[in-house]
mmCIF file of C-alpha atoms in Angstrom:
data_model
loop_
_atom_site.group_PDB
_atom_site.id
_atom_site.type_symbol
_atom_site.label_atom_id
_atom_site.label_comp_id
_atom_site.label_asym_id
_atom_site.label_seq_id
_atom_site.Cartn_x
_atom_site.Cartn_y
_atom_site.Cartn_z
ATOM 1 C CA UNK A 399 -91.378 43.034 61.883
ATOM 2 C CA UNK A 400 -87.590 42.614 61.880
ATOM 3 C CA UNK A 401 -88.696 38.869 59.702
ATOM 4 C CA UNK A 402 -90.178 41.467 56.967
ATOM 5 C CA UNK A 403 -87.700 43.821 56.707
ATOM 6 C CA UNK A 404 -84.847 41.135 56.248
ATOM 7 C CA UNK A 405 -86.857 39.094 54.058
ATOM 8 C CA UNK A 406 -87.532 42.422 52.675
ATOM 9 C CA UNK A 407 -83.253 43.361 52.321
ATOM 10 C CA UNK A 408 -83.159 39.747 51.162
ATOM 11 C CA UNK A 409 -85.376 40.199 48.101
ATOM 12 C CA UNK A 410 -83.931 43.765 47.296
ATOM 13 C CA UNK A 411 -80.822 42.188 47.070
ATOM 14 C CA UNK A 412 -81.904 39.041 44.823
ATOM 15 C CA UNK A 413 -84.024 41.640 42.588
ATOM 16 C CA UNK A 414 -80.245 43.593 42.483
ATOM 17 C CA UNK A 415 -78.265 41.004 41.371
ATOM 18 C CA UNK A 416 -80.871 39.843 38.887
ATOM 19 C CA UNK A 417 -80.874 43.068 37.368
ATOM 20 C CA UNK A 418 -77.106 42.864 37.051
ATOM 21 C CA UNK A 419 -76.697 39.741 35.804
ATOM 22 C CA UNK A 420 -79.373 41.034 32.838
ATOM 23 C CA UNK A 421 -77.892 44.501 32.234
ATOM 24 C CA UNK A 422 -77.959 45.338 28.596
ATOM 25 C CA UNK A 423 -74.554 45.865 28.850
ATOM 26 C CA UNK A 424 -73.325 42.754 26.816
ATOM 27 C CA UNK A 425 -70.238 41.162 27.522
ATOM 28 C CA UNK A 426 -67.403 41.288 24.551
ATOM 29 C CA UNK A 427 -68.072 38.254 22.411
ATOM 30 C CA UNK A 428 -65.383 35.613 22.468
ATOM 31 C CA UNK A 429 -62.937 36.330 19.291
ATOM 32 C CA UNK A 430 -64.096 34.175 16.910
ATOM 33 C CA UNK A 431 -61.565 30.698 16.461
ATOM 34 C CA UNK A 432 -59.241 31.354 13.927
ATOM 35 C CA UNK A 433 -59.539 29.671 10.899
ATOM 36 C CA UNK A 434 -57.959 26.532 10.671
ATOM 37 C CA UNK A 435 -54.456 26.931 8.543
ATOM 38 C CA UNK A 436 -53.989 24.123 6.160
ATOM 39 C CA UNK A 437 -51.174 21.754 6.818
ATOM 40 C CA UNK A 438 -48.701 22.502 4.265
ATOM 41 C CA UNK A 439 -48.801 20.591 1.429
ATOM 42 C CA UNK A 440 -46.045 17.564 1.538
ATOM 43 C CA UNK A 441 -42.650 18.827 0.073
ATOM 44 C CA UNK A 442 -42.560 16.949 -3.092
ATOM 45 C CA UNK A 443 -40.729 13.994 -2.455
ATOM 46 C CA UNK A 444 -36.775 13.980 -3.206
ATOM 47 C CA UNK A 445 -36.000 11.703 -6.085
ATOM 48 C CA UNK A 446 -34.442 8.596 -4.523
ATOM 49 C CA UNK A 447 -30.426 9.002 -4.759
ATOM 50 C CA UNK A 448 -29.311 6.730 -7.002
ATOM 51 C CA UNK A 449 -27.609 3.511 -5.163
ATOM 52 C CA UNK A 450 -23.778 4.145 -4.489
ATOM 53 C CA UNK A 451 -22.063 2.285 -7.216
ATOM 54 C CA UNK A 452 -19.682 -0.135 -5.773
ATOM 55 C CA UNK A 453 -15.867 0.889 -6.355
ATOM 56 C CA UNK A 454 -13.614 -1.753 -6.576
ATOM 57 C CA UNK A 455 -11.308 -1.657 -3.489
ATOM 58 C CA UNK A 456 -8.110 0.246 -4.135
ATOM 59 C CA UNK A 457 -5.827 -2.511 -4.630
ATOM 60 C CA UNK A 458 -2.863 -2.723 -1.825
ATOM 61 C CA UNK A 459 0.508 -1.684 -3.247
ATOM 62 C CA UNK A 460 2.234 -4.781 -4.753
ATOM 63 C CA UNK A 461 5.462 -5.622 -2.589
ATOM 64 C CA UNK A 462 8.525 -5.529 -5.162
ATOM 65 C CA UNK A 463 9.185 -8.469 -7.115
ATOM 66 C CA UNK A 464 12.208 -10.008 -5.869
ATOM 67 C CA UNK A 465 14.277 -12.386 -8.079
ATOM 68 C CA UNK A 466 16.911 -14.521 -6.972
ATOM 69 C CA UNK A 467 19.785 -15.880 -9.216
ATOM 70 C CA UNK A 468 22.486 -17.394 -8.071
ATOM 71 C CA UNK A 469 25.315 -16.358 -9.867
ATOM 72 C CA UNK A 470 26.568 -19.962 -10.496
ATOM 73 C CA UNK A 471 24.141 -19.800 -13.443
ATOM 74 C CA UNK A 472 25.193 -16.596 -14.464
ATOM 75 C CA UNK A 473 28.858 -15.964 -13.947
ATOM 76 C CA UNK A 474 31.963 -18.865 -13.490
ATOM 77 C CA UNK A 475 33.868 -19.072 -10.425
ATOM 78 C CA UNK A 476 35.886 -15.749 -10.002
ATOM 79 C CA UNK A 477 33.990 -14.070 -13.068
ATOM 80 C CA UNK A 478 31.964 -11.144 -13.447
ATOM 81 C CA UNK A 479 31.169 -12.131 -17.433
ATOM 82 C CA UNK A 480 27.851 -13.262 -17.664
ATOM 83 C CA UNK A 481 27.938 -17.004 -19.759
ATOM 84 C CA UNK A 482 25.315 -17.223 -22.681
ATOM 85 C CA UNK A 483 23.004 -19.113 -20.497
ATOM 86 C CA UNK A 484 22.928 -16.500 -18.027
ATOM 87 C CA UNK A 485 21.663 -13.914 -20.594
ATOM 88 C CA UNK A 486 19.059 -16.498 -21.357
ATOM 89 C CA UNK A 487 17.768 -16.722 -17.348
ATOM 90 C CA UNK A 488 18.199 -13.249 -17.063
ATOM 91 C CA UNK A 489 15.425 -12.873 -19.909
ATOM 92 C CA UNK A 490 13.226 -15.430 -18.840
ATOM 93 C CA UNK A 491 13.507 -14.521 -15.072
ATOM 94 C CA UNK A 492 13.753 -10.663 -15.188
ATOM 95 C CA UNK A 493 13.374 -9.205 -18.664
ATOM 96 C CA UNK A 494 9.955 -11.665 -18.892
ATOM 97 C CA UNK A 495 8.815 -9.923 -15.711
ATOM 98 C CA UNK A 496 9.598 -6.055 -16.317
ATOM 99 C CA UNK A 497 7.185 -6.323 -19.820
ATOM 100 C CA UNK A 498 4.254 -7.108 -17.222
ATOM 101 C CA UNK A 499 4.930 -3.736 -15.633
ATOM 102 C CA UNK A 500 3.679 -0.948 -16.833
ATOM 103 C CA UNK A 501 5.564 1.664 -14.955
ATOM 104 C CA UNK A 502 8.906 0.867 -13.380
ATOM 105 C CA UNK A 503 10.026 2.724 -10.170
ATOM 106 C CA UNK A 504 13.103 1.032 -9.351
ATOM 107 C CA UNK A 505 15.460 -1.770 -10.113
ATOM 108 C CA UNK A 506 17.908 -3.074 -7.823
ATOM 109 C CA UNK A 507 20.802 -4.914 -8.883
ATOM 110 C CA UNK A 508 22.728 -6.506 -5.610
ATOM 111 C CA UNK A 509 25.739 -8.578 -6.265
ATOM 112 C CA UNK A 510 27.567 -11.113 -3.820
ATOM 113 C CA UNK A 511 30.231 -13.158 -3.775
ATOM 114 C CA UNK A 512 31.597 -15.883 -1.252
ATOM 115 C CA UNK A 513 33.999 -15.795 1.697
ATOM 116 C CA UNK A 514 37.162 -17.115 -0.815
ATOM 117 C CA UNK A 515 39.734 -13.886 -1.331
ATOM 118 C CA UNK A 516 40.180 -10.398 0.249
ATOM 119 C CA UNK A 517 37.370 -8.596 1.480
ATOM 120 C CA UNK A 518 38.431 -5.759 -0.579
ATOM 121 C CA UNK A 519 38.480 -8.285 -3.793
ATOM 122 C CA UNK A 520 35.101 -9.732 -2.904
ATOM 123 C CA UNK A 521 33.721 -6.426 -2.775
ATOM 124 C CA UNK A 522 34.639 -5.577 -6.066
ATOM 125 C CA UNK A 523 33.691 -8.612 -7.667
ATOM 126 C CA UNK A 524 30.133 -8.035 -6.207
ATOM 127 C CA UNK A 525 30.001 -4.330 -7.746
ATOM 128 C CA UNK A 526 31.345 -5.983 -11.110
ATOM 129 C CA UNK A 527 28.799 -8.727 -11.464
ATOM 130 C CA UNK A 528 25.976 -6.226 -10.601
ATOM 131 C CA UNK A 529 26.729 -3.948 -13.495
ATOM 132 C CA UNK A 530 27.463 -6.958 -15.790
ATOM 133 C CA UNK A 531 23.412 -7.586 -14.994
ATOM 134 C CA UNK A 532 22.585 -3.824 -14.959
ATOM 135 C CA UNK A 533 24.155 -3.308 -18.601
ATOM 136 C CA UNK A 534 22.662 -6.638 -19.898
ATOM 137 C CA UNK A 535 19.188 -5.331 -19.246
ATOM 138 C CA UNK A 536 20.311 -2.004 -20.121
ATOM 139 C CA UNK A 537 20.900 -3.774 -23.424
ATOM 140 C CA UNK A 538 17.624 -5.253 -23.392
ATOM 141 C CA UNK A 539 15.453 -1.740 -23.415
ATOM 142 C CA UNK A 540 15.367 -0.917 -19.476
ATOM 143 C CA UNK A 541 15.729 2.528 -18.845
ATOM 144 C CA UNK A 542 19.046 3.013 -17.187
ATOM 145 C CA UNK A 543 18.087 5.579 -14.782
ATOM 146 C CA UNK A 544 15.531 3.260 -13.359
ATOM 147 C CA UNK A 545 18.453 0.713 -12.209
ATOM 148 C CA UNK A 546 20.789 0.505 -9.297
ATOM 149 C CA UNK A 547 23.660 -1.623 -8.579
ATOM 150 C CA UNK A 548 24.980 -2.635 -5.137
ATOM 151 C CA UNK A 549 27.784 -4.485 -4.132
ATOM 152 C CA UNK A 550 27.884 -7.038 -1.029
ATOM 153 C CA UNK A 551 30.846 -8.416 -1.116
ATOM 154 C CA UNK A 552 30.869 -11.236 1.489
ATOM 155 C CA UNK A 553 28.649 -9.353 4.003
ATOM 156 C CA UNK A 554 25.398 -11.332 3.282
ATOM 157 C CA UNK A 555 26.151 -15.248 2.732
ATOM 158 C CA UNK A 556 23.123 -17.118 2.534
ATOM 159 C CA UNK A 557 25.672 -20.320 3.177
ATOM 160 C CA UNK A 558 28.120 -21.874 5.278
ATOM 161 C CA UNK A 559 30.342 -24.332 4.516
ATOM 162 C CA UNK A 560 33.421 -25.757 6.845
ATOM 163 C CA UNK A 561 37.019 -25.561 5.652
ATOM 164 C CA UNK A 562 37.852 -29.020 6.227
ATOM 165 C CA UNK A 563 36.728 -29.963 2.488
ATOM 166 C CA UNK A 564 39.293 -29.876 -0.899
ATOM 167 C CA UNK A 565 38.953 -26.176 -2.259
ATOM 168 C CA UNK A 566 36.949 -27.617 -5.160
ATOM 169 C CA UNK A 567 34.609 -28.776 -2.685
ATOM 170 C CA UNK A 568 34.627 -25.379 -0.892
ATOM 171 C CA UNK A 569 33.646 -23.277 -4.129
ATOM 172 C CA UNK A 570 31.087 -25.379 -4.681
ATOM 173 C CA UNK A 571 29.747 -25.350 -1.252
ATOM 174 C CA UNK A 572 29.772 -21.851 -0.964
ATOM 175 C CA UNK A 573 28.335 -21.305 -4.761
ATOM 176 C CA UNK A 574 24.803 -19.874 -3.201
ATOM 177 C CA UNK A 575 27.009 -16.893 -1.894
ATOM 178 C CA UNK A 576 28.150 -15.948 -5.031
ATOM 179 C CA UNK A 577 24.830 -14.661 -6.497
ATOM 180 C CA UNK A 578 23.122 -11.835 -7.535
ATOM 181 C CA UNK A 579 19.430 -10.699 -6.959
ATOM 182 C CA UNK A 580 17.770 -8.497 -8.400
ATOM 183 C CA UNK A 581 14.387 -6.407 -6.909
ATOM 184 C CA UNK A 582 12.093 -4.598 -9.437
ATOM 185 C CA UNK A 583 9.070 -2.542 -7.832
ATOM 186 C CA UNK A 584 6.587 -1.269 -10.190
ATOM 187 C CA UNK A 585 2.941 -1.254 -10.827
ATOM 188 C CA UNK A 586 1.085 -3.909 -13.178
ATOM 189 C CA UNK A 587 -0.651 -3.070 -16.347
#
């Protein structure tokens, strides 16, 4: 009897659970999928930039123009008075060169003269030969303020000559020292 009454329990229980598994009780119904949400249209597409228009490379500074004249050409021995040729290099060499600039920031006028006298004698004969230049292209339509003269005296020799020749041979040895140059810095046209 005790095989009946646990086959008995056994079916009781299996007819339980059946009947809960089947209550009308339904279970909540999965939420339904949400609808898809379109993709967002493409963002309309950016006009291409236009291409980078090449810029010619600043050009570098110019260095100033430096010209050298040796004052043999422009002055005699022991003279600050420029000769008529020396107006005539001074055009082609430096008044030729300032009408390529269009602005001018600075002239420098920087006179020399050899070892031959006084140091106090040189010197002024290099301030006097550097303002004979600076009023000769005064005279010739450069701005004055632009224009700066320097004397050297016999600081800067670019020569050297020994003593044991004649003294004619000696000033014409040492004729490179007696010069003047003359620096212009500006830009082109």
């Amino acid at each position: 009897m005790k095989t009946k009454t646990l086959l008995a329990a056994a079916s009781v229980a299996a007819a339980f659970s059946i009947l809960v598994g089947c209550a009308t009780q339904e279970a909540p119904a999965p939420a339904p999928a949400p609808a898809p949400t379109p993709a967002p249209a493409p963002a309309p597409a950016a006009a291409p930039a236009p291409a980078p228009v090449a810029k010619p490379a600043p050009e570098a500074p110019k260095k100033p123009a430096i010209v050298n004249i040796a004052s043999t050409e422009l002055f005699e021995f022991n003279k600050s008075t420029l000769t008529a040729d020396a107006r005539g290099l001074l055009d082609r060499e430096v008044v030729a060169k300032l009408k390529d600039l269009g602005t001018i920031r600075y002239i420098n006028v920087n006179g020399h003269a050899d070892r031959l006298g006084t140091p106090q004698y040189n010197q002024k004969l290099s301030e006097k030969r550097a303002d004979a230049v600076r009023a000769y292209l005064v005279s010739k339509g450069v701005d004055a303020k632009s224009v700066e003269t320097f004397g050297f005296g016999k600081t800067l020799p670019v020569k050297s000559c020994p003593d044991q020749k004649s003294r004619k041979d000696l000033i014409e040895c040492l004729a490179p020292n007696r010069r003047v140059v003359v620096e212009i810095q500006g830009t082109p046209r």
